[in-house]
Tab-separated table of C-alpha atoms in Angstrom:
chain	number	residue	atom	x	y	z
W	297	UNK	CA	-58.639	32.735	49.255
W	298	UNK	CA	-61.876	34.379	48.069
W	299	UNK	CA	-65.691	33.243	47.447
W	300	UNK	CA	-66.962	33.274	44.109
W	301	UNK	CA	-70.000	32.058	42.570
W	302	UNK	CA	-70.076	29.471	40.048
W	303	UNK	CA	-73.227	29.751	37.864
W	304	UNK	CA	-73.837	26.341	36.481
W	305	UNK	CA	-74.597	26.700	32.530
W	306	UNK	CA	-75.116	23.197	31.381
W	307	UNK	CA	-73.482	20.984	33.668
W	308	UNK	CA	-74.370	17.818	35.137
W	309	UNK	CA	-75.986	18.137	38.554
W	310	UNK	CA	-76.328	14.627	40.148
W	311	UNK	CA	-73.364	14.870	42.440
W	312	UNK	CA	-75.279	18.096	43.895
W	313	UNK	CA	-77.851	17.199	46.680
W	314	UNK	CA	-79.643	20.282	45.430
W	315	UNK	CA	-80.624	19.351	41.964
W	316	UNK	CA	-83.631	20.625	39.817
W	317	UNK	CA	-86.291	18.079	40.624
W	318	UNK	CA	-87.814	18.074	37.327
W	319	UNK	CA	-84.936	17.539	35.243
W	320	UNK	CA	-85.209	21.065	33.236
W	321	UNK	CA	-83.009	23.765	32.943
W	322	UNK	CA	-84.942	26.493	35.933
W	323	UNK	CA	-85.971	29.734	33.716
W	324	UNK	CA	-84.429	32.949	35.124
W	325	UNK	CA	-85.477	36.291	34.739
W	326	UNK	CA	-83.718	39.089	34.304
W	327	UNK	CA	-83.521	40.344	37.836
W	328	UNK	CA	-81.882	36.512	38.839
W	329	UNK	CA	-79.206	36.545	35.907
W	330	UNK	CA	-78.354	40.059	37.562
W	331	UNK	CA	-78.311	38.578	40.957
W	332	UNK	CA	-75.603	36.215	39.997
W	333	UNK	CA	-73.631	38.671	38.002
W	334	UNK	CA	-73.674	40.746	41.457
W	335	UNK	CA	-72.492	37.717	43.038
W	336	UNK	CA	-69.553	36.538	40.796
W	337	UNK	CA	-68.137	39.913	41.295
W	338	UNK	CA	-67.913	39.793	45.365
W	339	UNK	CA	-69.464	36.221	46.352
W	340	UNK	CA	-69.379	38.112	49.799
W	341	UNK	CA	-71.554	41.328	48.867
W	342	UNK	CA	-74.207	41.803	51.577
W	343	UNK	CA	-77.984	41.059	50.035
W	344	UNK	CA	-79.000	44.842	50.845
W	345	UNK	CA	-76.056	45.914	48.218
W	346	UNK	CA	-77.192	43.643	45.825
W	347	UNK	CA	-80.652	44.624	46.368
W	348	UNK	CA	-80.136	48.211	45.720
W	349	UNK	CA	-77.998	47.113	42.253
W	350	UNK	CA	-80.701	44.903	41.310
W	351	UNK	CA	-83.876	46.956	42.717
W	352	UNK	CA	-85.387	44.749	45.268
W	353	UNK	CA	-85.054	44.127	49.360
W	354	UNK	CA	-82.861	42.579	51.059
W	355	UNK	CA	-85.096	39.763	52.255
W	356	UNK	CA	-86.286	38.992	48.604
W	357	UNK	CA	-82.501	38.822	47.443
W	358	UNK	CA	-81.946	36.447	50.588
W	359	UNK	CA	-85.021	34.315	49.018
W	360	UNK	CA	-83.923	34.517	45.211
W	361	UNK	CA	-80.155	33.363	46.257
W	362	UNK	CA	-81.974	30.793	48.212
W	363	UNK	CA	-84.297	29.442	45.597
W	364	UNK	CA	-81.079	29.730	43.091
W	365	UNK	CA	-78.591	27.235	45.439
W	366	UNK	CA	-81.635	24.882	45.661
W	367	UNK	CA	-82.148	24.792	42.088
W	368	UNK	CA	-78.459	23.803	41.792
W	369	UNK	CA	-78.369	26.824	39.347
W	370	UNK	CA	-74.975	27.892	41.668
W	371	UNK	CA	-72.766	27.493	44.319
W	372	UNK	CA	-70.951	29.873	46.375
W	373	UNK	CA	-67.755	28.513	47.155
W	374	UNK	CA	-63.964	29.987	48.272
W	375	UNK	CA	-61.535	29.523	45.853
W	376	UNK	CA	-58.089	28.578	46.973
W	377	UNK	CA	-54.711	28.561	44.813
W	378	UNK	CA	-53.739	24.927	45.751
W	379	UNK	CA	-49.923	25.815	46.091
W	380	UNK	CA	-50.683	27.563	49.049
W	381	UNK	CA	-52.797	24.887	51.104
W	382	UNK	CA	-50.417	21.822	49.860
W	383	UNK	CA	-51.227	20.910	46.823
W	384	UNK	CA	-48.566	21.073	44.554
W	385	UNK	CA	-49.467	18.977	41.327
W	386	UNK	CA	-52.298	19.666	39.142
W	387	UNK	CA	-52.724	17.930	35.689
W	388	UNK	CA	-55.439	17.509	32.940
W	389	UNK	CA	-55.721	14.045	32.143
W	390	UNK	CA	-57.439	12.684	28.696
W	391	UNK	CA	-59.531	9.515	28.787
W	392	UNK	CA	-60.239	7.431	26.004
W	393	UNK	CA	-63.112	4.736	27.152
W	394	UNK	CA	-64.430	1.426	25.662
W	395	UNK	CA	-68.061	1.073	26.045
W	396	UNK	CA	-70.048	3.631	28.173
W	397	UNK	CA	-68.242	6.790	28.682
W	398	UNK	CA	-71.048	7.752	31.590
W	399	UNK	CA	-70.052	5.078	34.192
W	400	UNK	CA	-66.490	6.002	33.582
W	401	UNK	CA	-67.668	9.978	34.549
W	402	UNK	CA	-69.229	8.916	37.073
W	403	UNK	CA	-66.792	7.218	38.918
W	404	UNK	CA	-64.020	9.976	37.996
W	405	UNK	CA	-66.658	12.495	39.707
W	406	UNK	CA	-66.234	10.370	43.088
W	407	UNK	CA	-62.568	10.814	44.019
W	408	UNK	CA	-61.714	13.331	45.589
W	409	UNK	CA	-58.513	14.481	43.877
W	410	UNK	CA	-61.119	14.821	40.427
W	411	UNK	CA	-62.405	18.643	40.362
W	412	UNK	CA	-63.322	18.690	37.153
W	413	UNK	CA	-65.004	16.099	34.599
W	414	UNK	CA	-66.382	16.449	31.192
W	415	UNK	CA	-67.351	13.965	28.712
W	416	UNK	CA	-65.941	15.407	25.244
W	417	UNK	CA	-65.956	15.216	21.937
W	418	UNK	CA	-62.263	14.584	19.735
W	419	UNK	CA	-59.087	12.849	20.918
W	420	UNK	CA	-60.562	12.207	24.151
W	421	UNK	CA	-64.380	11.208	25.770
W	422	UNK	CA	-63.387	12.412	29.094
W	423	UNK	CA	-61.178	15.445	30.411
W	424	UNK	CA	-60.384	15.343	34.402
W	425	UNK	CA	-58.870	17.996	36.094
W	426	UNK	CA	-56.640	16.493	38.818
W	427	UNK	CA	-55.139	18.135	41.631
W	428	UNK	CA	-52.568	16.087	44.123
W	429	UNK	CA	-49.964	16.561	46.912
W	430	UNK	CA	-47.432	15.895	44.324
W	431	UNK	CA	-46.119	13.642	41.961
W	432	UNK	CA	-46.540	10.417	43.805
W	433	UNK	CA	-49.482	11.569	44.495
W	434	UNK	CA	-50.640	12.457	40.843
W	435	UNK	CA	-49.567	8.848	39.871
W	436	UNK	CA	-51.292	6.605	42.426
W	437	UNK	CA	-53.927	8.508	40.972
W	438	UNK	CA	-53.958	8.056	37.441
W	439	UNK	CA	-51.928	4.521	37.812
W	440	UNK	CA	-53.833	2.884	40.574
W	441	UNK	CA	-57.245	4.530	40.378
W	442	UNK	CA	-58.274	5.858	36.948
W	443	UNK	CA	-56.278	3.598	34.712
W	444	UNK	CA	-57.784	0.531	36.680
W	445	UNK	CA	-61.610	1.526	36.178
W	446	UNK	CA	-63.126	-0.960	33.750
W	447	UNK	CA	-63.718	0.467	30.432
W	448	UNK	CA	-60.701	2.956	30.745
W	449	UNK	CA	-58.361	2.162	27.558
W	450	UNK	CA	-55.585	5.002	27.719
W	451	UNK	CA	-54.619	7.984	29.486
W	452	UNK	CA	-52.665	11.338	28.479
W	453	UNK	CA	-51.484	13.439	31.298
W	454	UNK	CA	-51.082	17.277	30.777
W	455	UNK	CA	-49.012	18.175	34.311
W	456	UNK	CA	-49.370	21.663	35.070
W	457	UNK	CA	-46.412	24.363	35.179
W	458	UNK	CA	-47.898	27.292	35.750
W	459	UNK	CA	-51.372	28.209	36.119
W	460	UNK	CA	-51.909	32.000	34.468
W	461	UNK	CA	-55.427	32.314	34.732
W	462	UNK	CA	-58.294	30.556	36.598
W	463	UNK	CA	-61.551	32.523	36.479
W	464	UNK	CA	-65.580	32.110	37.241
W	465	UNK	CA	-65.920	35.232	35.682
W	466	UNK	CA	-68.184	34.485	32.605
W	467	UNK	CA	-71.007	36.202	33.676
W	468	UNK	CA	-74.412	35.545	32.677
W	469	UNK	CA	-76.693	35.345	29.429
């Protein structure tokens, strides 16, 4: 397990009890955007090393980080690989949707099994990452839960074999 910082580019806040109170994207300076490149490297570098890289104290890197998690800008979170705490499905399911493809989001973003939801554009409105206990798991999920939202007209289920690559690293522009 290690901590890493997710930067939020353009996603969806609401779930967040942290979220921009004016409904704008927050403006960062340069010395911020560096702050969180600092941070997806090691989420657990101390403030004064980030303040040296970045060329403040540590007390104003405390209150930028701050000021950044309140703005819902990032998290810092630990990472697991879910084989190795018990979870040993994970699938991408497509959703096509009749009518309004937010309400189906929505609810997707409330179970906890759902770590991932976007509304797209192409073959399917909504992409959910899913990750389960296992197969039974996976399809009291999709069966039971997702397939019986209102407004949910077919599912495609892309079960995971191996994952090769799972980064945070994207950096900052």
């Amino acid at each position: 397990m290690h901590s890493v910082v997710v930067a939020s580019r353009s996603a969806d806040q609401r779930d967040s009890p942290r979220e921009p109170r004016n409904g704008n994207s927050p403006q960062l300076d340069a010395v911020s955007l560096a702050i969180i490149q600092q941070l997806q490297e090691d989420g657990r570098r101390p403030y004064a090393a980030i303040g040296k890289a970045v060329g403040l104290s540590e007390a104003a890197v405390r209150q930028r980080v701050q000021k950044l998690l309140d703005q819902g800008v990032m998290q810092i979170v630990a990472v697991t690989d879910p084989l190795t705490v018990g979870f040993r499905r994970q699938a991408m399911v497509g959703i096509n949707v009749e009518g309004d493809v937010e309400s189906i989001a929505d609810a997707l973003t409330g179970m906890s099994e759902v770590e991932y939801v976007v509304m797209a554009a192409g073959s399917f409105d909504i992409l959910a990452e899913i990750v389960c206990e296992d197969d039974d798991h996976l399809l009291d999920v999709i069966n039971r839960r997702i397939r019986a939202l209102p407004g949910v007209r077919s599912t495609e289920s892309f079960v995971y074999l191996k994952l090769k690559k799972q980064t945070y690293m994207w950096g900052t522009r």
